[in-house]
Every structure is written in structure tokens, then in C-alpha cells.
């Protein structure tokens, strides 16, 4: 392997390019027609323009393979998102006699489908979440809910879905039908398919995942765990390595399950096996396997002093775990704690609802110092593009001390040092979470910030929320997010929903969530417009009603006068006679 094409952009393309440079590999970058100013292009040896604009250009399999051939690339690294989990892309790259840095087509097909992944796990006696696992009717849903233990809840999910769309938690049987119908409607609007399935809803469980690596021969090693329980709308915000919640006995069982799953398919490359965990009950359930490099791989690298991208490339080059000294006996125990905070462009209103943001980075100063790492594509003067993911930067901090609160302190300080102006961000939200006592005391579960609403004692800072709300109404900001002051909202909702569905169709869950966030934003705008119209109509109706009543009153008075005059005239005529 001598030349690697990076089939991605932004911070992850920069991250991969740096490791390739360390390994002495030539790098090829790609960019869409509207992405020529992206920082990743300054980190590669050569760059080629794609046809088209926005994220869709990065999903063009034929063009990417053509560029790989023209540039004489002998390997393609997909990063995360975009085509990283696309089995067709992996097989097309193989047919072009180019190495795909990742698992093979068969493995991607297994883990790319939630049902097949759960079936594999279940066949290996790995605990899974009870569910219908297929297209489910309302009758089947009612029957499944009744089959669960008393006082159990269910979660309704869209078969074609992701990012929380078409998802409803139901605790009472008599509320199931209404929630089922609403979920089907939302799933149809988001994914063009109303098909749903049900799972048991596990309350007070944490989200913990294990990093594994395999060389394709059946040899697999684990690289310990990460905790990702702090989420909004089922999207991760803060990741921690190692988990401060696991006991040794439970961790051992989860490691065995993760390795068994990867060994069974003779996994090649990096994979993340994800679970829901209740340490108090000594219970864990398999959720899914992400067959790619994760956004949060950084925290594992920090506590193990490893370069996971380097390991990926070495395995793809044909080296075994033994040759690269990553057999299990060579994997060290995690030392200290690492925390990653995801900084996104967004505003957050007083209800905790996030709206996508954008603009020009007027000031952009990343934090630095001992134990501080910032992965970003930003620089002062860069203008963001709403057609790409809203992630600005990943702020990763490492503390070698075995002290979770000390690790939190370092991440909080680094977020405070991050100076960015020109775009709205979630920096204040992240800082508020880090100083929250439940989080600091490790009492936060997966629903700590579920759906962006205040839970478990966490409340958004009112001043920050007020500022964010005012910022979103600012005239300059409104110009950067089209649709707020015109009648394009319905078209924009349809546009972003369609883009999200296209992204999902090629397996890009990260990009689809970004598009769905934009669709949600314009849906709220449309609802505000409709609400305003209704209020205006109500006022106009009352005014018209009052006018009609006044008009009728005048007509009655006039009629009475005319009648009185006629009566007087008749009386006069009668006297004359």
C-alpha cells in the first residue's frame, strides 16, 4: 500500500491524512463543488473535485472509484458516515482491485441490518432486547406489550429509521394505538415507509460500547470500553473512556460477547459493539455493531496510547494482530480517563430544543495544553455549509489520574478556552452538563438528556437559553438559515427529508441525522407560521364579527325608524278619514 484515497471530508479526513503521513503514505483528497475551502484539502498530497454539491457528491461511488484509479490509489479509507457502512461501495472497490480499509461486503450486510445483527447475537446466546424485530401490526404490538412483565414499557421504532424518528415510548396499553399511529405517520414522512417494530423499553440503562479489532483470520482483540450515555435525541454528545460505571464481572461478560460476535464473522478492521447496560442488575443487552471507525475513537486512543487509524491501515495491508503487536496480551489496561465533547453548530431554545445553525467563523481559537486534543476542520473566515454535518469540533481531554472528576474539570476548562464567534454553538450546553452534580457523581443514565429536554435535575441555564433564543431571532442569523422569513418552509422540509432518506439508503446515519435536524427546524418554522395565521385569523374573525354585529344593529335601528314613520303616517291618515 502506497497511496490512500480519503473518501470523506472535514475533521475525520484530516485525522486520517495525518496518520497516513506518519506511515509515509501518499494521500488523495476529494471535495464537492461547494467544498473547495474545506481544511482537509490542505492536509493531502493531491485533491480532486467531485461532480455535484453538498454531501450527495461524497456518495457518488462511480466517481470516487474513477478518481482512485486516475490517482493510482491502491486503497480507500471511508472514515465514518458517508459510504463507510455501504456494502455496495466495499464490493465495488474490491472489483476495481483497490483495497477497502474496512470489513468485507458480507460483514457489512450482516451488521448494516439491525435485524440480522440481532439474530446473529441471539444465535450466539448474547442477550438482546426483547422485540418483534419485523414489520408489526397494531394487533401484534398490543399482543407483544401484554406479553411483557407487569409495568413494562415499550419503544416503537421505524424499521427504516434512525436518529429517533418514528420513535415513541409507551407505558400504558391504552395509549399504544395513538402512539403507534403517530409513529407510523412520522416514519412515513421521514423515511417514506410507515413500517414499525417494537422493543421493550429498558429504563435507567447506560449506553456502553466495546472497541474491537480483527485481522480477518478469526483473531480478534478488544480495546476496552467507552461510555456514551449522555445523548440528545439518541445522538451522542459526550463520550468517556473507560466507563466509570462497570464492575469487573459485568465487563468480563461483555468482553466475551463482543469478541465472540467479531470472531464468528472473522472480522477485519475496527468495529464497535454497542450495549445497553444496568450495572445494578448485572444486566446487558446487545444493540448493534458499527463496522467502521467511530467518531469517539479518540478517547480509546488517549487511554491506551494507541493510533487506531494506524492499526486499521496495517490490518488492511495484510498484517496480522500478532505482527502489529495488538494481540490481547499486548493490549494495556486503560490509564486515567479521557472525555470527548462534541461541539455542534446550533441554537437551543428555552424548551431544550436544538435548531441547526450556520454562518462564518469570525473567530476560531481551539483549546490546547497538556492532555488536550482538538479535532476540527474550522478556521477563522470559513463559511459553513448547511448541506454538511453540524459538527464543528471534538474536544478531547485526557487525565492520567484515576479520578473522574479531575477528568471532567480538564474538559470543562478546555471548552471554556474554545473561542468561536460568528455561529451559534452548543458550548454552553456541554459546559452545563459537565458541572451538573448528577453527571459529576456518575448518576446519569441514558435518559439524562433524552430528546433534549431537562431530566434528572438538569435544567438549561435560563440566561443561556434566552440568549440562544434571541440569537436565533437575530436578523443576521436568519439570513444564514433560509426559510424563516419566507414561504419556502414546506419545500425545504421536503428537500431535507428527501436528502436524509437518500443518506440512509447508503447507510450514512450521521449525515441523515443532520438533514433530519434541518427538516425539524423548518417544520417548527412552518408550525410557527401556521400558529400565527390562526391567531391572526381569530383576531380578524372577531373584528369581522363585531363589524357584522354593528352593521346589523344599525340596520335594525334604521328599520325601526322606518316602521315608526310608517306607523305615524298611518295614524295621521286614519284621523283624517
XYZ file of C-alpha atoms in Angstrom:
577
model
C 0.000 0.000 0.000
C 1.457 3.318 -1.124
C -1.446 5.687 -1.863
C -4.697 6.110 0.067
C -7.764 7.983 -1.174
C -9.765 9.565 1.638
C -13.457 9.174 0.773
C -14.509 11.789 3.303
C -14.074 15.417 4.356
C -13.684 17.658 7.393
C -12.078 16.637 10.662
C -12.041 12.885 10.050
C -10.306 13.293 6.673
C -7.672 15.437 8.407
C -7.322 12.837 11.167
C -6.723 10.012 8.658
C -4.395 12.102 6.471
C -2.091 12.777 9.423
C -1.671 9.071 10.205
C -1.094 8.288 6.525
C 1.653 10.921 6.501
C 3.253 9.324 9.582
C 3.235 5.985 7.732
C 4.805 7.518 4.627
C 1.681 7.039 2.511
C 0.632 9.416 -0.272
C -2.886 10.822 0.242
C -5.623 11.767 -2.213
C -8.412 14.109 -1.139
C -11.785 14.715 -2.749
C -14.200 17.638 -2.491
C -17.594 18.679 -3.811
C -18.089 21.763 -5.959
C -19.127 23.818 -2.901
C -16.463 22.420 -0.546
C -13.256 23.784 -2.067
C -12.418 25.756 1.095
C -12.537 22.746 3.428
C -9.406 22.475 5.563
C -8.855 18.801 4.786
C -7.669 19.719 1.284
C -4.589 21.404 2.758
C -3.601 18.156 4.502
C -3.474 15.844 1.450
C -0.924 15.457 -1.336
C -3.448 15.784 -4.172
C -7.117 16.802 -4.370
C -9.772 16.001 -6.969
C -13.117 17.714 -7.484
C -16.306 15.634 -7.369
C -19.348 16.292 -9.520
C -22.219 17.962 -7.683
C -22.695 19.905 -4.481
C -23.148 19.073 -0.825
C -22.913 15.721 0.846
C -24.511 13.918 -2.091
C -21.312 14.349 -4.080
C -19.451 12.273 -1.474
C -21.912 9.415 -2.036
C -21.074 9.038 -5.742
C -19.476 5.582 -5.833
C -18.594 5.564 -9.539
C -16.867 8.948 -9.472
C -14.883 8.139 -6.321
C -13.601 4.871 -7.791
C -12.759 6.637 -11.086
C -10.697 9.220 -9.164
C -8.981 6.440 -7.213
C -7.914 4.799 -10.466
C -6.780 8.089 -12.035
C -4.719 8.980 -8.981
C -3.306 5.427 -8.779
C -4.613 4.920 -5.263
C -4.313 1.330 -4.072
C -6.578 1.791 -1.026
C -9.631 3.801 0.023
C -10.359 4.857 3.600
C -14.066 5.743 4.064
C -13.756 7.363 7.522
C -17.142 7.452 9.270
C -20.508 8.412 7.797
C -20.972 8.773 4.037
C -20.098 5.381 2.421
C -18.292 3.820 5.390
C -21.001 1.177 6.014
C -22.099 0.733 2.408
C -21.689 -2.870 1.271
C -22.083 -1.926 -2.404
C -19.234 0.561 -2.102
C -16.981 -2.027 -0.444
C -17.702 -4.612 -3.151
C -17.270 -2.035 -5.952
C -13.887 -1.015 -4.543
C -12.829 -4.670 -4.400
C -13.919 -5.266 -8.018
C -11.774 -2.281 -9.029
C -8.818 -4.126 -7.412
C -8.454 -1.419 -4.774
C -8.282 -2.205 -1.045
C -11.257 -1.073 1.058
C -9.978 -0.173 4.532
C -12.740 -1.834 6.483
C -14.700 -5.105 6.669
C -15.853 -7.048 3.621
C -19.234 -6.837 1.895
C -20.682 -9.846 3.715
C -19.855 -8.429 7.154
C -21.256 -5.013 6.224
C -24.501 -6.655 5.116
C -24.827 -8.502 8.439
C -24.136 -5.541 10.699
C -25.763 -2.970 8.423
C -29.145 -4.585 9.116
C -30.285 -4.365 12.757
C -32.475 -7.453 12.491
C -29.733 -9.696 11.067
C -27.234 -8.385 13.645
C -29.646 -9.174 16.498
C -30.362 -12.620 15.040
C -26.635 -13.362 14.924
C -26.176 -12.174 18.509
C -29.164 -14.190 19.690
C -27.860 -17.341 17.962
C -24.647 -16.913 19.966
C -26.647 -16.612 23.223
C -25.719 -12.957 23.583
C -28.551 -11.128 25.420
C -30.647 -8.923 23.141
C -33.552 -6.578 23.766
C -36.916 -8.355 23.514
C -38.802 -7.167 20.453
C -40.918 -8.024 17.431
C -37.905 -7.497 15.098
C -40.048 -7.251 11.944
C -42.873 -5.243 10.407
C -45.513 -5.171 13.139
C -49.263 -4.514 13.052
C -51.131 -2.764 15.859
C -52.603 -6.110 16.975
C -49.149 -7.684 17.114
C -47.898 -4.642 19.006
C -50.669 -4.944 21.589
C -50.011 -8.661 21.983
C -46.255 -8.066 22.445
C -46.811 -5.384 25.084
C -49.163 -7.655 27.043
C -46.559 -10.455 26.961
C -44.033 -8.370 28.922
C -43.683 -8.167 32.683
C -46.158 -6.017 34.585
C -45.465 -2.262 34.388
C -43.085 -2.733 31.447
C -42.830 -0.086 28.735
C -42.195 -0.448 25.017
C -40.484 1.714 22.458
C -41.916 1.959 18.946
C -39.249 2.238 16.227
C -39.251 2.759 12.483
C -37.830 -0.201 10.558
C -36.161 2.148 8.067
C -35.304 4.697 10.716
C -32.626 6.255 12.797
C -31.967 9.329 14.910
C -35.134 8.918 16.956
C -37.579 9.444 14.063
C -40.733 7.403 14.311
C -39.787 6.541 17.884
C -42.249 6.604 20.779
C -42.025 5.277 24.335
C -45.344 3.847 25.606
C -46.026 2.856 29.211
C -49.775 2.111 29.071
C -51.559 -0.308 26.766
C -54.471 2.061 26.174
C -52.022 4.671 24.805
C -50.430 2.278 22.331
C -52.762 2.771 19.353
C -52.467 6.563 19.293
C -48.666 6.433 19.672
C -48.450 3.700 17.028
C -50.410 5.792 14.511
C -48.311 8.884 15.192
C -45.061 6.941 14.892
C -46.198 5.441 11.569
C -47.075 8.901 10.266
C -43.693 10.302 11.292
C -41.851 7.317 9.837
C -43.712 7.731 6.536
C -42.804 11.434 6.385
C -39.146 10.833 7.290
C -38.320 7.533 5.561
C -41.161 7.117 3.051
C -42.119 3.930 4.913
C -44.643 3.653 7.773
C -43.394 0.204 8.852
C -42.701 -0.139 12.578
C -41.451 -2.682 15.112
C -41.454 -2.781 18.924
C -38.848 -3.358 21.597
C -39.027 -3.500 25.353
C -38.006 -0.123 26.757
C -35.212 -0.514 29.269
C -35.336 2.227 31.883
C -32.237 3.521 33.681
C -29.789 1.719 31.413
C -26.458 3.135 30.288
C -25.036 3.102 26.751
C -21.652 1.330 26.788
C -19.683 0.105 23.775
C -16.580 -2.021 23.231
C -13.893 -1.339 20.639
C -12.626 -4.452 18.878
C -10.132 -5.072 16.099
C -9.718 -8.152 13.901
C -7.314 -9.156 11.137
C -9.725 -11.274 9.062
C -8.255 -14.615 10.166
C -10.520 -15.024 13.189
C -8.039 -13.349 15.527
C -9.757 -10.543 17.444
C -8.727 -8.299 20.338
C -10.753 -5.883 22.433
C -9.537 -2.372 23.231
C -11.772 -1.893 26.264
C -14.925 0.190 26.549
C -16.394 3.666 26.154
C -19.491 5.099 27.793
C -21.815 7.216 25.661
C -24.853 7.655 27.927
C -25.059 11.451 27.503
C -27.219 11.812 24.414
C -29.831 14.050 22.900
C -32.493 12.514 20.665
C -30.433 9.308 20.765
C -27.391 11.155 19.376
C -24.185 11.139 21.422
C -22.902 14.367 22.984
C -20.201 13.281 25.437
C -18.103 10.095 25.415
C -15.897 8.709 28.177
C -13.172 6.043 28.311
C -13.113 3.881 30.254
C -16.631 3.700 31.644
C -16.748 4.784 35.288
C -19.803 2.526 35.769
C -18.800 -1.067 35.007
C -17.868 -3.652 37.597
C -15.148 -6.189 36.612
C -17.540 -9.160 36.482
C -20.000 -7.485 34.123
C -17.194 -6.062 31.975
C -15.747 -9.558 31.509
C -19.088 -10.909 30.291
C -19.489 -8.039 27.810
C -15.941 -8.511 26.519
C -16.640 -12.207 25.897
C -19.838 -11.337 23.991
C -18.066 -8.706 21.874
C -15.188 -10.989 20.943
C -17.500 -13.908 20.138
C -19.549 -11.739 17.759
C -16.436 -10.488 15.922
C -14.730 -13.904 15.827
C -17.810 -15.554 14.338
C -17.655 -13.396 11.199
C -13.820 -13.320 11.121
C -13.962 -9.569 11.405
C -11.347 -7.415 9.662
C -10.628 -3.886 10.847
C -12.197 -1.806 13.604
C -15.697 -2.403 14.965
C -17.695 -1.079 17.881
C -20.105 -3.428 19.680
C -22.803 -1.438 21.472
C -24.871 -2.442 24.512
C -27.434 -1.110 26.958
C -26.248 -1.826 30.496
C -27.670 -1.832 34.005
C -24.755 -2.498 36.360
C -27.035 -2.636 39.422
C -28.982 -5.518 37.858
C -25.825 -7.032 36.341
C -27.690 -6.965 33.010
C -26.589 -6.025 29.490
C -28.268 -6.236 26.070
C -26.743 -6.086 22.593
C -27.928 -3.126 20.474
C -25.836 -3.098 17.308
C -22.376 -3.297 15.792
C -20.904 -0.306 13.940
C -18.470 -1.770 11.384
C -16.280 1.317 10.955
C -14.133 3.900 12.692
C -16.256 5.677 15.310
C -16.485 9.429 15.900
C -15.421 8.772 19.504
C -12.406 6.539 18.743
C -10.278 9.375 20.134
C -10.939 8.598 23.802
C -9.814 4.993 23.377
C -6.627 6.221 21.725
C -6.000 8.552 24.673
C -6.278 5.996 27.494
C -4.358 3.262 25.632
C -1.765 5.461 23.836
C -2.644 3.816 20.515
C -3.302 5.075 16.981
C -6.431 3.198 15.858
C -6.292 4.531 12.294
C -2.728 3.244 12.009
C -3.898 -0.172 13.197
C -6.741 -0.081 10.655
C -4.359 0.605 7.795
C -1.860 -2.018 8.939
C -4.555 -4.712 9.066
C -5.843 -3.656 5.645
C -2.275 -4.003 4.343
C -2.391 -7.700 5.251
C -0.653 -7.666 8.613
C -1.926 -9.826 11.469
C -2.634 -8.675 15.010
C 0.434 -10.584 16.094
C 2.625 -8.723 13.599
C 1.392 -5.299 14.733
C 1.589 -6.339 18.401
C -2.129 -5.986 19.079
C -2.836 -9.481 20.344
C -4.834 -9.352 23.564
C -1.758 -9.946 25.728
C -0.235 -6.765 24.268
C -3.238 -4.533 24.944
C -2.606 -2.430 28.065
C -5.199 -1.615 30.697
C -6.729 1.877 30.349
C -4.803 4.508 32.283
C -6.733 7.507 33.635
C -9.820 8.956 31.934
C -10.472 10.587 28.562
C -13.567 12.648 27.751
C -14.759 13.849 24.342
C -17.308 16.642 23.921
C -18.921 17.169 20.521
C -19.256 20.854 19.634
C -22.068 21.441 17.140
C -23.474 24.491 15.372
C -26.930 25.011 16.853
C -29.175 27.165 18.984
C -31.095 25.794 21.941
C -34.401 27.353 22.946
C -35.943 27.588 26.405
C -37.601 24.170 25.891
C -34.249 22.498 25.230
C -34.958 22.016 21.510
C -31.912 22.332 19.234
C -32.101 24.166 15.917
C -29.270 23.868 13.346
C -27.064 26.927 12.925
C -24.539 28.244 10.447
C -22.537 31.250 9.339
C -18.917 32.386 9.121
C -16.309 31.595 11.766
C -15.291 35.134 12.645
C -13.069 33.958 15.495
C -11.879 30.384 15.878
C -9.355 29.580 18.616
C -9.144 25.936 19.664
C -8.028 24.957 23.182
C -4.596 23.465 23.750
C -2.249 22.423 26.530
C -1.224 19.194 28.294
C -3.762 16.413 27.783
C -5.868 18.463 25.342
C -6.656 17.390 21.773
C -8.944 19.225 19.345
C -10.048 17.503 16.114
C -11.659 20.088 13.837
C -11.867 21.446 10.308
C -12.554 25.032 11.359
C -10.530 28.202 10.885
C -11.271 31.927 11.056
C -13.083 33.083 7.921
C -14.523 29.678 6.996
C -18.183 29.786 5.898
C -20.194 26.733 6.887
C -22.450 24.775 4.556
C -25.890 23.572 5.774
C -25.622 20.578 3.433
C -22.977 19.033 5.689
C -22.936 17.758 9.262
C -23.243 20.385 12.012
C -20.271 19.003 13.990
C -17.599 21.722 14.341
C -15.040 20.107 16.599
C -14.334 17.275 19.009
C -12.647 18.454 22.194
C -10.825 15.504 23.765
C -9.080 15.779 27.101
C -7.025 13.172 28.929
C -6.204 12.984 32.617
C -3.720 10.263 33.677
C -5.165 10.297 37.195
C -7.708 7.680 38.198
C -10.097 10.493 39.109
C -13.246 11.008 37.032
C -13.986 14.463 38.491
C -10.483 15.646 37.658
C -11.002 14.499 34.060
C -14.275 16.444 33.918
C -12.518 19.555 35.202
C -9.976 19.446 32.372
C -12.640 19.034 29.682
C -14.681 21.866 31.166
C -11.650 24.171 31.201
C -10.879 23.305 27.572
C -14.451 24.091 26.480
C -14.151 27.449 28.254
C -10.940 28.147 26.303
C -12.591 27.363 22.948
C -13.286 30.813 21.477
C -15.626 30.833 18.490
C -17.794 33.660 17.174
C -19.974 34.069 14.093
C -22.008 30.897 14.564
C -24.210 29.637 17.418
C -22.877 26.555 19.236
C -23.792 24.092 21.983
C -20.717 25.003 24.067
C -22.811 26.316 26.943
C -24.953 23.183 26.959
C -21.863 20.971 27.171
C -20.395 23.055 29.989
C -23.684 22.937 31.896
C -23.712 19.136 31.660
C -20.116 18.846 32.867
C -20.827 20.854 36.036
C -24.107 19.090 36.772
C -23.876 17.143 40.041
C -25.601 14.033 38.702
C -23.061 13.829 35.895
C -20.101 14.572 38.175
C -21.254 11.883 40.608
C -21.767 9.421 37.743
C -25.501 9.151 38.394
C -26.536 9.948 34.821
C -28.316 7.255 32.817
C -29.128 7.114 29.105
C -32.192 9.363 29.547
C -30.179 12.053 31.366
C -30.782 14.383 28.409
C -33.239 12.352 26.361
C -34.779 14.217 23.427
C -33.088 17.419 24.506
C -35.414 18.011 27.454
C -34.455 18.589 31.078
C -34.308 15.361 33.069
C -32.826 14.101 36.314
C -32.443 17.572 37.752
C -30.597 19.099 34.788
C -32.059 22.377 33.585
C -30.691 24.621 30.855
C -29.242 27.872 32.134
C -32.065 30.375 31.657
C -29.741 33.206 30.619
C -28.094 30.950 28.022
C -31.427 29.704 26.771
C -32.696 33.265 26.490
C -29.530 34.289 24.633
C -29.835 31.328 22.248
C -33.475 32.150 21.581
C -32.634 35.786 20.893
C -29.734 34.752 18.670
C -31.986 32.554 16.543
C -34.267 35.543 16.014
C -31.359 37.802 15.070
C -31.702 39.236 11.565
C -28.149 38.286 10.526
C -28.624 34.700 11.711
C -31.945 34.414 9.902
C -30.280 35.334 6.636
C -27.844 32.445 7.108
C -30.637 29.920 7.677
C -33.049 30.350 4.745
C -36.758 29.885 5.103
C -37.531 31.653 8.389
C -38.944 34.806 6.840
C -40.423 33.459 3.623
C -42.816 30.807 2.380
C -40.189 28.198 1.422
C -40.506 26.133 4.608
C -42.659 23.330 3.054
C -40.237 22.928 0.140
C -37.223 22.935 2.472
C -38.847 20.333 4.737
C -39.413 18.075 1.731
C -35.880 18.743 0.433
C -34.110 17.846 3.683
C -36.324 14.813 4.345
C -35.500 13.516 0.855
C -31.779 14.125 1.399
C -31.979 12.314 4.744
C -33.688 9.318 3.128
C -31.024 9.195 0.409
C -28.274 9.272 3.041
C -29.957 6.438 4.962
C -30.288 4.403 1.772
C -26.494 4.273 1.509
C -26.031 3.645 5.231
C -24.947 7.145 6.306
C -26.774 7.568 9.628
C -24.697 10.589 10.695
C -25.482 12.611 7.581
C -29.147 11.594 7.629
C -29.491 12.865 11.214
C -28.022 16.219 10.148
C -30.582 16.524 7.349
C -33.419 15.491 9.649
C -32.386 18.216 12.100
C -32.734 20.778 9.310
C -36.122 19.343 8.361
C -37.228 19.586 12.004
C -36.038 23.191 12.131
C -38.163 24.224 9.153
C -41.094 22.168 10.435
C -41.036 24.273 13.597
C -40.891 27.422 11.466
C -43.882 26.222 9.463
C -45.774 25.438 12.660
C -44.971 28.928 13.970
C -46.269 30.428 10.733
C -49.446 28.349 10.871
C -49.957 29.248 14.523
C -49.536 32.928 13.703
C -52.020 32.657 10.838
C -54.571 31.004 13.110
C -54.189 33.732 15.711
C -54.434 36.387 13.016
C -57.481 34.675 11.565
C -59.079 34.532 15.011
C -58.495 38.261 15.538
C -59.786 39.107 12.073
C -62.826 36.898 12.651
C -63.623 38.637 15.919
C -63.221 42.030 14.267
C -65.447 40.952 11.386
C -67.960 39.534 13.813
C -68.032 42.823 15.693
C -68.433 44.706 12.412
C -71.277 42.423 11.367
C -72.990 42.909 14.703
C -72.604 46.680 14.462
C -73.891 46.602 10.909
C -76.915 44.533 11.955
C -77.607 46.919 14.829
C -77.579 49.930 12.504
C -79.915 48.133 10.094
C -82.308 47.291 12.961
C -82.304 50.899 14.121
C -82.940 52.108 10.593
C -85.725 49.571 10.145
C -87.314 50.615 13.453
C -87.227 54.255 12.379
C -88.794 53.416 9.034
C -91.505 51.374 10.761
C -92.182 54.186 13.229
C -92.514 56.705 10.416
C -94.884 54.376 8.565
C -96.980 53.845 11.701
C -97.193 57.576 12.373
C -98.260 58.162 8.798
C -100.984 55.528 9.049
C -102.277 57.090 12.267
C -102.395 60.561 10.693
C -104.240 59.232 7.633
C -106.708 57.412 9.888
C -107.519 60.621 11.787
C -108.096 62.486 8.532
C -110.550 59.891 7.377
